[in-house]
Each structure stands twice: as structure tokens, then as C-alpha cells.
mmCIF file of C-alpha atoms and ligand atoms in Angstrom:
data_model
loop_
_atom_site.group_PDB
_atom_site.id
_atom_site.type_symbol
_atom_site.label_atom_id
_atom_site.label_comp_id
_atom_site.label_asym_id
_atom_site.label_seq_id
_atom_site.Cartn_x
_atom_site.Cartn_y
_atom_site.Cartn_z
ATOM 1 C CA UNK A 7 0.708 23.120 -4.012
ATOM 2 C CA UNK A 8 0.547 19.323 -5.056
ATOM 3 C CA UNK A 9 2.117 16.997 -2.051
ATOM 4 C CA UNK A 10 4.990 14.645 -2.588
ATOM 5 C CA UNK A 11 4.377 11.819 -2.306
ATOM 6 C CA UNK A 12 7.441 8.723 -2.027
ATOM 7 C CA UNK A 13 5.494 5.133 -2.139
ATOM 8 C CA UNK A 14 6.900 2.004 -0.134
ATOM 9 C CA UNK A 15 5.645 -0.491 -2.304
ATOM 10 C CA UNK A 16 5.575 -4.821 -3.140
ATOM 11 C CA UNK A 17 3.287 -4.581 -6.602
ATOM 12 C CA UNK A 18 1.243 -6.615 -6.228
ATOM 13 C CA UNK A 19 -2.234 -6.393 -7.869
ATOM 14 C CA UNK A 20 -3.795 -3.611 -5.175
ATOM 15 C CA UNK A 21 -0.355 -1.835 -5.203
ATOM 16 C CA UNK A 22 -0.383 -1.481 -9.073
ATOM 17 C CA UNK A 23 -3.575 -0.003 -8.996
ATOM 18 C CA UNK A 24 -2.343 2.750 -6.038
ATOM 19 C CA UNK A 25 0.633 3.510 -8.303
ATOM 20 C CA UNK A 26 -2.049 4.177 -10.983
ATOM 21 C CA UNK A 27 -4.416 5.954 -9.073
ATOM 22 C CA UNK A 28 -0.961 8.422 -8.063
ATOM 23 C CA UNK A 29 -0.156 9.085 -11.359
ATOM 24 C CA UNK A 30 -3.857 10.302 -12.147
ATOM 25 C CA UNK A 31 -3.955 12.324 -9.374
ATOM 26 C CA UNK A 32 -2.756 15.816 -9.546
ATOM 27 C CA UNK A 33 -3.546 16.618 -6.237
ATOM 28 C CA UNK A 34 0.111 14.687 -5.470
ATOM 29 C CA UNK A 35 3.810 14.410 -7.000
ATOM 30 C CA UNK A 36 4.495 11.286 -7.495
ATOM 31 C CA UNK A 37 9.095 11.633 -6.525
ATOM 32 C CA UNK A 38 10.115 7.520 -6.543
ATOM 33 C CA UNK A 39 8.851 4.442 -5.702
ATOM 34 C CA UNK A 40 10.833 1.928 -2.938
ATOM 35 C CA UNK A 41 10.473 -1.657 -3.453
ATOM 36 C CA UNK A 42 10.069 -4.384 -0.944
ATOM 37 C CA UNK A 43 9.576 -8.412 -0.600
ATOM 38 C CA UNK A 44 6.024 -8.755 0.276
ATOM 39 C CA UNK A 45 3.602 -9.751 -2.818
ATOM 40 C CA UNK A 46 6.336 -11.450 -4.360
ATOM 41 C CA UNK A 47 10.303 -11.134 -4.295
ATOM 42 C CA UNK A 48 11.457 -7.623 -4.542
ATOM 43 C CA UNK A 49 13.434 -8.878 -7.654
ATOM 44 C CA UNK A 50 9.932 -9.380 -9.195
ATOM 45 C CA UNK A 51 7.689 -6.153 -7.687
ATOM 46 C CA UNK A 52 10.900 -3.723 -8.616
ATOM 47 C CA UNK A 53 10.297 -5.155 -12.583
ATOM 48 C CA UNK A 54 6.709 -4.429 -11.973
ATOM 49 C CA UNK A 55 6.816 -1.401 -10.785
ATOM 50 C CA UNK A 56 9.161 -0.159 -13.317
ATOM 51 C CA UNK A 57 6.147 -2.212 -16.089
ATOM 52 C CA UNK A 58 3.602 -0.196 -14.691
ATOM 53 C CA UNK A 59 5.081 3.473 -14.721
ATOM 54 C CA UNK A 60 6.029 1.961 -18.519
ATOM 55 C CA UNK A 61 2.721 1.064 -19.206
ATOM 56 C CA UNK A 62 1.401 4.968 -17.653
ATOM 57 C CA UNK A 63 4.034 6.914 -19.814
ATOM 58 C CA UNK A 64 5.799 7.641 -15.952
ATOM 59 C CA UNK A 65 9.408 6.206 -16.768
ATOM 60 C CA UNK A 66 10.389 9.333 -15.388
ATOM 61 C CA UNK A 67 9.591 8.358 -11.776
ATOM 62 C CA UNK A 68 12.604 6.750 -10.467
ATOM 63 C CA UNK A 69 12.527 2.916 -8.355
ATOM 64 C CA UNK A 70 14.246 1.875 -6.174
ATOM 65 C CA UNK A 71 15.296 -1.474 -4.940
ATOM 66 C CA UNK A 72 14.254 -1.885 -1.207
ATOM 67 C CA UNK A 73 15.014 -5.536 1.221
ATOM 68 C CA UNK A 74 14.551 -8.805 0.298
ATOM 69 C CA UNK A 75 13.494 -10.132 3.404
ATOM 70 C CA UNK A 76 12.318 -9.515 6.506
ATOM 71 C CA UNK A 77 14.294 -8.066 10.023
ATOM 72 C CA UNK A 78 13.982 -11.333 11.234
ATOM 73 C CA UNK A 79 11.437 -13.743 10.563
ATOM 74 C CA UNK A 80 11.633 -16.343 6.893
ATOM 75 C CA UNK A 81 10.503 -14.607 3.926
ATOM 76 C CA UNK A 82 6.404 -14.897 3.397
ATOM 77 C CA UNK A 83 5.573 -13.944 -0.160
ATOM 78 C CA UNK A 84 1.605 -13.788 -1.887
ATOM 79 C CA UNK A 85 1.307 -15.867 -4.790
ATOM 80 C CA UNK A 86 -2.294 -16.908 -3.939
ATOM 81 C CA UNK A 87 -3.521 -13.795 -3.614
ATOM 82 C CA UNK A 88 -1.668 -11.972 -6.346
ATOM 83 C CA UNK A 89 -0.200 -14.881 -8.369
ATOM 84 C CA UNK A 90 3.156 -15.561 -9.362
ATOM 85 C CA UNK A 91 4.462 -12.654 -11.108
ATOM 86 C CA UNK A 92 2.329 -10.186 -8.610
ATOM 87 C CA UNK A 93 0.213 -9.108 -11.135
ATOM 88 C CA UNK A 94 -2.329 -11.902 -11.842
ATOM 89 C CA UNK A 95 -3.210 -12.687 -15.266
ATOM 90 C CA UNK A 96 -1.993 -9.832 -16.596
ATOM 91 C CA UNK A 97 1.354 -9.586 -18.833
ATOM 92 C CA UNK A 98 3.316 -6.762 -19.288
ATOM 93 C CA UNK A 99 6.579 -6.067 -21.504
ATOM 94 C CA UNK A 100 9.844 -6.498 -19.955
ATOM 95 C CA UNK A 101 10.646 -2.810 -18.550
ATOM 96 C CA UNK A 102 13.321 -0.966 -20.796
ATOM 97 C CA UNK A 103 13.772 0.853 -17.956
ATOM 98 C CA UNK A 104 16.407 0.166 -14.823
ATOM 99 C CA UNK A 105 16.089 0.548 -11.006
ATOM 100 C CA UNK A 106 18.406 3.013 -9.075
ATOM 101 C CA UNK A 107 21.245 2.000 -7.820
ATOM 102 C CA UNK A 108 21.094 3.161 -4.565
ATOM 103 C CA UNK A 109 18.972 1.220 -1.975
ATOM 104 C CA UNK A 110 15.364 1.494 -1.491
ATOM 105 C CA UNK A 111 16.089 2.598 2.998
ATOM 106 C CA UNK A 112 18.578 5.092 1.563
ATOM 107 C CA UNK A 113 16.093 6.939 -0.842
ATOM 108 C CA UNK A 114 13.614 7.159 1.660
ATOM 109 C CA UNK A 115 16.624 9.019 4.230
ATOM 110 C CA UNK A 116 17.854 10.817 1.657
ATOM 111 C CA UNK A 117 14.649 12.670 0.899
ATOM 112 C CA UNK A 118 13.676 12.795 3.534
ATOM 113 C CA UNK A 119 16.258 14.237 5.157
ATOM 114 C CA UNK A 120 17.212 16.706 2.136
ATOM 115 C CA UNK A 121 13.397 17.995 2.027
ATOM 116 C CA UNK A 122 12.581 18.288 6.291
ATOM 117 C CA UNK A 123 8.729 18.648 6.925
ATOM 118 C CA UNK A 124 8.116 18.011 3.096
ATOM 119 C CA UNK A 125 7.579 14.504 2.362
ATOM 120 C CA UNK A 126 4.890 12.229 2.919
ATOM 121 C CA UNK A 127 5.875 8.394 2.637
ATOM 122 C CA UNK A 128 2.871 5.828 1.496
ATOM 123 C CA UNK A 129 3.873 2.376 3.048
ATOM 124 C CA UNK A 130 2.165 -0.261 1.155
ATOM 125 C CA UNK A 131 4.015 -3.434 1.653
ATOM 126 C CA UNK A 132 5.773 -4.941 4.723
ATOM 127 C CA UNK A 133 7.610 -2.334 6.914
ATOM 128 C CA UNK A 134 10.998 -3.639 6.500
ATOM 129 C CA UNK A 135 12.398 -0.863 4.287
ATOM 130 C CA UNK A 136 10.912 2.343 6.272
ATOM 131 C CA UNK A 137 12.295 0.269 9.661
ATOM 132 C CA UNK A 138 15.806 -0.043 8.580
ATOM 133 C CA UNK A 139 15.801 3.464 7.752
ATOM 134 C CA UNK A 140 14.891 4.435 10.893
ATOM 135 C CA UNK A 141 17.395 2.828 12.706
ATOM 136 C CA UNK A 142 20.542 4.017 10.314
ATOM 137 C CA UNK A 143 19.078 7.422 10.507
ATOM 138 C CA UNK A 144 16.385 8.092 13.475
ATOM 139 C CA UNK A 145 15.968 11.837 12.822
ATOM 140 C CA UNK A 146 13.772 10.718 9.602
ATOM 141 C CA UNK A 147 11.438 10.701 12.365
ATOM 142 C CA UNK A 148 11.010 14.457 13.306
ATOM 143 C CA UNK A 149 11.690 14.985 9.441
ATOM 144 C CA UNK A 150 9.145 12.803 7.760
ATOM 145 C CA UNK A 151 5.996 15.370 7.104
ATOM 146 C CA UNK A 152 3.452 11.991 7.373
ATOM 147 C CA UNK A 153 3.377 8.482 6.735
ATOM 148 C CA UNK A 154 0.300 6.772 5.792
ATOM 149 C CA UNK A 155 0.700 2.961 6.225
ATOM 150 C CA UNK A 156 -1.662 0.227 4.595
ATOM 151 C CA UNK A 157 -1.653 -2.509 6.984
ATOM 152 C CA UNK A 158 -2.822 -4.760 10.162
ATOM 153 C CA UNK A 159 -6.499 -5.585 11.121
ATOM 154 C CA UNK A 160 -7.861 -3.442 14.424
ATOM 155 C CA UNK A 161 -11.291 -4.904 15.054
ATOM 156 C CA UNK A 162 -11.213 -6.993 12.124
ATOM 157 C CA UNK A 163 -10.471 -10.656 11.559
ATOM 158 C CA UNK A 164 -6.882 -11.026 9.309
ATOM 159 C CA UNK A 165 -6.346 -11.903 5.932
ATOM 160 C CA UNK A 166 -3.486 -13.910 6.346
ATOM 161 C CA UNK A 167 -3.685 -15.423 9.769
ATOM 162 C CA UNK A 168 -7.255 -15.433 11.973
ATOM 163 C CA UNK A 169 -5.470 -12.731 13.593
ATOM 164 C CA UNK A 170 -3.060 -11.372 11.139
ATOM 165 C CA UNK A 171 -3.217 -8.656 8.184
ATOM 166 C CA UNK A 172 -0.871 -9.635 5.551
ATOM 167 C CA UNK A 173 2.171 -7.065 5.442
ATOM 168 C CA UNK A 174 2.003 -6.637 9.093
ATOM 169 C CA UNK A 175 2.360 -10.799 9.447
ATOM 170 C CA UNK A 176 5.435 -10.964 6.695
ATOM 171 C CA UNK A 177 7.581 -8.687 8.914
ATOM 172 C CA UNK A 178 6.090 -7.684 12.352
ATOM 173 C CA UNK A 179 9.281 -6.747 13.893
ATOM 174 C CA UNK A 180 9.228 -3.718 10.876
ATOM 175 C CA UNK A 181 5.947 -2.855 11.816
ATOM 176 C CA UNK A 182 7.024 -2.801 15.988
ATOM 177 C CA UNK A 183 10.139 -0.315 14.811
ATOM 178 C CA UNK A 184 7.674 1.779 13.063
ATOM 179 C CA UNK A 185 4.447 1.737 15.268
ATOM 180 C CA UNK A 186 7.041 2.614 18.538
ATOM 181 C CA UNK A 187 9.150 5.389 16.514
ATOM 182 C CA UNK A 188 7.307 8.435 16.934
ATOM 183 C CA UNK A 189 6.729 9.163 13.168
ATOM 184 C CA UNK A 190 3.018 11.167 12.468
ATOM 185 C CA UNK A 191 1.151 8.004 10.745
ATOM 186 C CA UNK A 192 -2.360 7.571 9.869
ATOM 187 C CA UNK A 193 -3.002 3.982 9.617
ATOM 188 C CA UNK A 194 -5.821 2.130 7.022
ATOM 189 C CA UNK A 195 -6.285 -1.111 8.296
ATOM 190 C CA UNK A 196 -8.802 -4.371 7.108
ATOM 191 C CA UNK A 197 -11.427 -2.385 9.280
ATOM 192 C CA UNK A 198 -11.987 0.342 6.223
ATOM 193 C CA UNK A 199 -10.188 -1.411 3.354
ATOM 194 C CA UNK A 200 -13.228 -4.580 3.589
ATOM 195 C CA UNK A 201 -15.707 -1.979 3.254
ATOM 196 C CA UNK A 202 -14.485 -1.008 -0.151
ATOM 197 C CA UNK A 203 -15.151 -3.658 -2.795
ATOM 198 C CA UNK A 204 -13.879 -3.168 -6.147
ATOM 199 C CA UNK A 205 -16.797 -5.109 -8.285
ATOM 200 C CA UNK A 206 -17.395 -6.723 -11.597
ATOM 201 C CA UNK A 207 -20.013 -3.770 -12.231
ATOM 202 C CA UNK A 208 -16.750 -1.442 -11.600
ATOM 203 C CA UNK A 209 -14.777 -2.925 -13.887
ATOM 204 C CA UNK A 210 -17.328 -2.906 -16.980
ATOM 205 C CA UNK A 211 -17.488 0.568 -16.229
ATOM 206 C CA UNK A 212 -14.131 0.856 -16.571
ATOM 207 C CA UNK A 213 -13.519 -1.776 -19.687
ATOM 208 C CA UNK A 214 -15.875 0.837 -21.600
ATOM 209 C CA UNK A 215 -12.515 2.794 -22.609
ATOM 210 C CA UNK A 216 -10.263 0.965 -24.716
ATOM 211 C CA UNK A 217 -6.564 1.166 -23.275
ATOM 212 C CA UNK A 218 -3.674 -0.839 -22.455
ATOM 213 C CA UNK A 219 -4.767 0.535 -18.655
ATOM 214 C CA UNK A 220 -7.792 -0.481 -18.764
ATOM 215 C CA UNK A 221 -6.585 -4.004 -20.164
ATOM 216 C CA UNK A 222 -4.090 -4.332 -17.481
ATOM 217 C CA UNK A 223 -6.632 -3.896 -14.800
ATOM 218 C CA UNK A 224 -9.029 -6.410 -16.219
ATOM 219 C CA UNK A 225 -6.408 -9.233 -16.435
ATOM 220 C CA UNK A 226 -4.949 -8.291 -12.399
ATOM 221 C CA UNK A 227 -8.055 -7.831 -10.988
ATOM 222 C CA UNK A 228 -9.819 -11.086 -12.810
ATOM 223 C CA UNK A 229 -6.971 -12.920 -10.646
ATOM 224 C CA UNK A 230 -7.926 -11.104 -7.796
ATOM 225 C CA UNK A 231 -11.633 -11.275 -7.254
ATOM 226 C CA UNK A 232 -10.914 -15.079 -8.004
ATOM 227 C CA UNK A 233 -8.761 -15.598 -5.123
ATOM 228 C CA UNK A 234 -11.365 -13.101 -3.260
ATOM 229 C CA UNK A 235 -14.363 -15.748 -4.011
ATOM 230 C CA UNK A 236 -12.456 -18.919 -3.763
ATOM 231 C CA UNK A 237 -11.149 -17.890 -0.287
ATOM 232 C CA UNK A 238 -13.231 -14.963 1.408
ATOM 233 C CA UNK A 239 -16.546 -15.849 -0.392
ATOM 234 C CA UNK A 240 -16.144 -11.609 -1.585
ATOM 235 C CA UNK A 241 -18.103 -10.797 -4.963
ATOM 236 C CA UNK A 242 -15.183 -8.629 -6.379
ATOM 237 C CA UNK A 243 -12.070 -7.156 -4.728
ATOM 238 C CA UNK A 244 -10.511 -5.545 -2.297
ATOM 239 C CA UNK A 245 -8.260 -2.614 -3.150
ATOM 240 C CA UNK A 246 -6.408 -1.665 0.398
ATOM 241 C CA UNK A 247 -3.226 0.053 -1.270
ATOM 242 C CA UNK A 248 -5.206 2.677 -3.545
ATOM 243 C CA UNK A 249 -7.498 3.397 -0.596
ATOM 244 C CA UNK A 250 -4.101 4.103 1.088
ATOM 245 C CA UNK A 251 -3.266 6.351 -1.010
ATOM 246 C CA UNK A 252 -6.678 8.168 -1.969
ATOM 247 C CA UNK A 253 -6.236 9.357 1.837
ATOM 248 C CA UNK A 254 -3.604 11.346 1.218
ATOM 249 C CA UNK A 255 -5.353 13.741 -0.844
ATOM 250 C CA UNK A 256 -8.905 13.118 0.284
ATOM 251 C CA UNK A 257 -8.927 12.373 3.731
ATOM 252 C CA UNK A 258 -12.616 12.335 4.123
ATOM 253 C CA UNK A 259 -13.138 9.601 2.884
ATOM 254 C CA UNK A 260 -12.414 8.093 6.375
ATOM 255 C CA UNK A 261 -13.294 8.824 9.590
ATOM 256 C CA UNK A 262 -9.997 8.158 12.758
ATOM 257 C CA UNK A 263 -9.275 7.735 16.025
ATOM 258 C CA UNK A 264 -5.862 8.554 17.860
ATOM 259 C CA UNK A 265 -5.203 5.196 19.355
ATOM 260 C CA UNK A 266 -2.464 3.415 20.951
ATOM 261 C CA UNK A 267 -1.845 0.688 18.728
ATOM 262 C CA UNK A 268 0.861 -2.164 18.910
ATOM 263 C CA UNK A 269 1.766 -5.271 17.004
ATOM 264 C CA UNK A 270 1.945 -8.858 18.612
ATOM 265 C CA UNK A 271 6.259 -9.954 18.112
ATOM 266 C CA UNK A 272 5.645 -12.917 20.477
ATOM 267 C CA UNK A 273 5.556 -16.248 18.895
ATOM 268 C CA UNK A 274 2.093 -17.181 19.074
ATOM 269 C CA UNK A 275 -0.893 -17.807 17.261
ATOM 270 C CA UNK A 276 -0.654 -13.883 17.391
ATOM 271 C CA UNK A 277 2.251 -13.046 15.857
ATOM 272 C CA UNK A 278 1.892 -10.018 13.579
ATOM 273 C CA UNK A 279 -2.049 -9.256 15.103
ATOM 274 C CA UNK A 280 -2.329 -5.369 15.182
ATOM 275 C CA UNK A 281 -4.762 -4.089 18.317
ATOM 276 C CA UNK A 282 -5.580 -1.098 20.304
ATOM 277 C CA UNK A 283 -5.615 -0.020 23.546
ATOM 278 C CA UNK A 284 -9.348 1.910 23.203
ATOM 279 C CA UNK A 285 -10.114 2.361 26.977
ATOM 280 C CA UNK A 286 -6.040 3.677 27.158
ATOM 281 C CA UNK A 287 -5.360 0.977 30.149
ATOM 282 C CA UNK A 288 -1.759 1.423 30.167
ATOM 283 C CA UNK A 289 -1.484 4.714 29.555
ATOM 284 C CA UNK A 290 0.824 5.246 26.928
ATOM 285 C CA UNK A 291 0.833 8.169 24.548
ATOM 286 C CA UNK A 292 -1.744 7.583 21.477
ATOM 287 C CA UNK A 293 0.814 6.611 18.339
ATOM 288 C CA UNK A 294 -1.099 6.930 15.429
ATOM 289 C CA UNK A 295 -4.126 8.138 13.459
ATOM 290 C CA UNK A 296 -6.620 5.287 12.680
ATOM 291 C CA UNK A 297 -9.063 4.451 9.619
ATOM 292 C CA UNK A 298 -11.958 3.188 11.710
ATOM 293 C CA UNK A 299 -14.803 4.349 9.323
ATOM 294 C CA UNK A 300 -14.853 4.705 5.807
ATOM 295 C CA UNK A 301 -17.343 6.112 2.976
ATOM 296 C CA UNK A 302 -16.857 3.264 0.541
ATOM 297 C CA UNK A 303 -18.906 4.889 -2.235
ATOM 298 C CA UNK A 304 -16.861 8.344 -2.224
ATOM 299 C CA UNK A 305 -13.553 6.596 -2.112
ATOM 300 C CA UNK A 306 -14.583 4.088 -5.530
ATOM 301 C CA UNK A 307 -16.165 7.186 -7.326
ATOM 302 C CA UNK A 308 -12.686 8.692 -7.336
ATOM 303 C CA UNK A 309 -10.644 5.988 -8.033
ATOM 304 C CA UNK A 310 -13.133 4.972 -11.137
ATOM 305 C CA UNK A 311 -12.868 8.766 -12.579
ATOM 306 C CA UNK A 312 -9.508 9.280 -11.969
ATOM 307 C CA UNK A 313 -9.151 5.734 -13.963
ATOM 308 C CA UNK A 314 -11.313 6.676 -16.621
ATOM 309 C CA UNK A 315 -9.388 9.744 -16.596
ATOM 310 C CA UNK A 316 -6.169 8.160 -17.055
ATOM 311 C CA UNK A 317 -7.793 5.021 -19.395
ATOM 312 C CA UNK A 318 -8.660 8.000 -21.484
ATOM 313 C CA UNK A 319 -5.506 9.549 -22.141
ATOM 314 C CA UNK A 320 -3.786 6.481 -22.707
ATOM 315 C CA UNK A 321 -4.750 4.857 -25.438
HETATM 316 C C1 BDR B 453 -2.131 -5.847 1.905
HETATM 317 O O1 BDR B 453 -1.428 -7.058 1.598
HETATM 318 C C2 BDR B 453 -1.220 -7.187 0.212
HETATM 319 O O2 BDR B 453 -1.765 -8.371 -0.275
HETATM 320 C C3 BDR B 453 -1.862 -5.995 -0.445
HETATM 321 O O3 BDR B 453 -1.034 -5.487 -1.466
HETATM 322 C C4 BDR B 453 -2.067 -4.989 0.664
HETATM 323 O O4 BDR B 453 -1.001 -4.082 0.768
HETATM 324 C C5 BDR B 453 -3.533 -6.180 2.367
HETATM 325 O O5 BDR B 453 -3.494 -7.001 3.487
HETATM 326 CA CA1 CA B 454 0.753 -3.951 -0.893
#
């Protein structure tokens, strides 16, 4: 029986690709896609995402509109990284297609809450959607089957501050709701995600087929593995958000630990800094599964077939 799968998503360049690499997989139901601030506005990723299911012959798969901005700090969005649209140098039509009227938190309770024990919820952006719907409706909590969460930087210097991962710096109050709630999450932070480089070497493989897919990924990623070099000194890129979502289905490619991890809300040079209590000082109960080794190989295998898979069929 295929999972279902609901994605919490700001596409964004990585995020794209994970909405790609769902679609291709039949291990997993893709149900709908919540949008939040993050990579760029959620005005802008909710178009996107509704480009890219366009652009995979997935209109079907419903969007909807998630927050704008964060609980409480100003609004940090990712045009270096992902450019101004979100989706680098590539340019897709105008969707035909419209989001849902109802709001992104309220999809996310509502299935959840209609399906208990059945859905799994992919966070790939800033917390600030799955947060709110915790606190309007805490019994997602026992109700939520899993929730795998892209984000923060364990042992690993961030990507957005020296401390910092990037979703878990745009709204770390979001990411203190959800880390404290009690939800089953499995967590893939910088530690694995830097270990997985998409290269140029993938992507000729990959501009072998000819398809608007295959075109779209050329023209994101270009952006992407220049921002990588000019500011990282990385030969190629890093795909966290498919990574995310490849554990879903194939959890070996990682290895975890239970931890008890937290997120810095104090107004340092901290703020948003994700870390682990490994020697359990304080004795707290361990909140989370964590990504702390990763088979980089296995995990790009997959997501090049399943792309060449899905390259193939859409031509
Ligand atoms: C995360 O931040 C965004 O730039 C990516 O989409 C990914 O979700 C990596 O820090
Ligand atoms: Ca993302």
C-alpha cells in the first residue's frame, strides 16, 4: 500500500525537485501540497508549485495557500540562493490552474484529522504552517502518522547564519512549537543533506532525455550550483528537500539517532541554531529521529532513475 504523503513546501529550486521526485515515486501518494513564505513569498512558491505539477501532468494534486510570514520574527525570503522567482533561471508558463481556497494550516488539520494514523506530512520550508496548526488543533499531534522535516544544522556549520540552517532561521519560533509538540518526526538536517551533491556529471546524465523536465532542471539547478560555488566554494548542488523526501520511502539511505534536539529563540548570534543534547544532560525525553549518516551514492542513484523515469515519460 503506497503512503500518503501531504508536502509543506516554499518551491524553491530543491523543493521543485522533491515535488518531482514524489510524483515519480510510486512507492507514495502524492494528496496536496501546503505553501509557505520561505524561498520566496508564498504568493510566488504557491504559482510555482501549481507550474510544476503543470509541467508533470499532476494538476490533479490540489495546493494550498499556507502563511506569509513568520509567528513572529520579519519575513526572511532566498533570492540568492534560489533567485527571484524561486526557481532560478528557469521559466515556466503561468499555471492555468488555481490554489484552494481553504488555508494551507487547515488542510494539513483537516487530513489529518479525517485520516488518524494515516498521513505522513513532509515539511520542507519554514515551520510556520505545521505550527499554527498545532496550536488551533493540538490533537494533530497523536493523529499525524509521521512528519519528516528538512531543516536545522546538528553538528554542522549553517547555511544561512554560522550557526543557522535556513528554514529553521526564517521562523524559529515554528520550529520551537514543532520540535516541543510531541509529533513522531525524523529530522534531515545540513549534517546528511552536504553529503549529497547534485553534480554537473548528474545533470548530463540527466540532459541525455529530451523533456520539458529535464529542461526545467537544467535552467534551476544552473542557478543553483552558481550560488553553491560563488558562496560555499561546492562543485554542484545541494538537494536537501528531495533527500527529505526520498526518506520516506527509502529510509536506508540514512542512518539516526533519537536525540533531544531544540532550537535557539533567544536573540543572539544563535537565533534559529538547531543542537542536541548527545550525552542527555538534562534529561528530557529524546524528541525526534535524526539523519546523522547518510549513503550519498544510494540516495542520487534513485533520484537520477526515478528522473530519468519521469524525463522519459514526459516528453
Ligand atoms: C533548506 O532551505 C531552502 O533553501 C531549501 O529549499 C531547503 O529546504 C536548506 O537549508
Ligand atoms: Ca525548502
Amino acid at each position: 500500500m503506497p503512503k500518503h504523503i501531504i508536502l509543506d513546501s516554499d518551491p524553491g529550486i530543491d523543493d521543485s525537485l522533491a515535488i518531482l521526485l514524489a510524483l515519480a515515486s510510486p512507492e507514495i501518494v502524492l494528496d496536496g501540497i501546503s505553501t509557505i513564505h520561505g524561498n520566496a513569498s508564498t504568493e510566488q512558491v504557491t504559482k510555482n508549485a501549481l507550474s510544476i505539477l503543470e509541467l508533470a501532468k499532476a494538476s490533479h494534486v490540489p495546493v494550498f495557500k499556507g502563511c506569509d510570514v513568520p509567528l513572529v520574527k520579519d519575513s526572511l525570503l532566498g533570492p540568492e540562493t534560489h533567485g527571484d522567482t524561486g526557481l532560478g533561471y528557469a521559466k515556466l508558463p503561468d499555471p492555468q490552474t488555481q490554489p484552494k481556497i481553504q488555508h494551507g494550516s487547515d488542510y494539513l488539520i483537516e487530513q489529518i484529522m479525517s485520516r488518524p494514523g494515516e498521513v505522513t506530512l513532509v515539511a520542507l520550508g519554514p515551520l510556520t504552517n505545521v505550527a499554527i496548526a498545532i496550536r488551533k488543533e493540538p490533537r494533530i499531534v497523536q493523529n499525524v502518522k509521521e512528519v519528516f522535516i528538512m531543516g536545522g544544522a546538528i553538528q554542522h556549520p549553517g547555511n544561512t547564519t554560522a550557526l543557522a540552517e535556513f528554514n529553521t532561521y526564517v521562523d524559529p519560533h515554528a520550529a520551537h512549537v514543532v520540535f516541543h509538540s510531541g509529533m513522531p518526526m525524523i529530522l534531515t538536517p545540513l549534517d546528511v543533506t552536504y553529503q549529497c551533491i547534485f553534480t554537473k556529471d548528474d545533470l548530463n546524465r540527466l540532459e541525455k532525455i529530451d523533456s520539458p523536465i529535464t529542461k526545467f532542471i537544467s535552467d534551476s539547478t544552473r542557478f543553483y550550483m552558481e550560488f553553491h560555488d560563488e558562496y560555499q566554494k561546492i562543485d554542484g548542488c545541494v538537494i536537501n528537500d528531495p533527500m527529505t523526501l526520498a526518506l520516506t520511502f527509502m529510509p536506508e539511505i540514512c542512518d539516526y539517532q533519537d536525540l533531544v534536539v531544540d532550537v535557539d529563540i533567544s536573540t543572539g548570534v544563535g537565533l534559529g541554531n538547531t543542537f542536541a543534547d548527545f550525552y542527555n544532560y538534562e534529561k528530557k525525553p529524546k524528541n525526534m529521529k535524526v539523519a546523522m549518516g547518510v549513503r550519498p551514492r544510494m540516495f542520487m542513484e534513485l533520484f537520477l532513475e526515478r528522473m530519468e523515469g519521469l524525463c522519459s515519460k514526459i516528453r
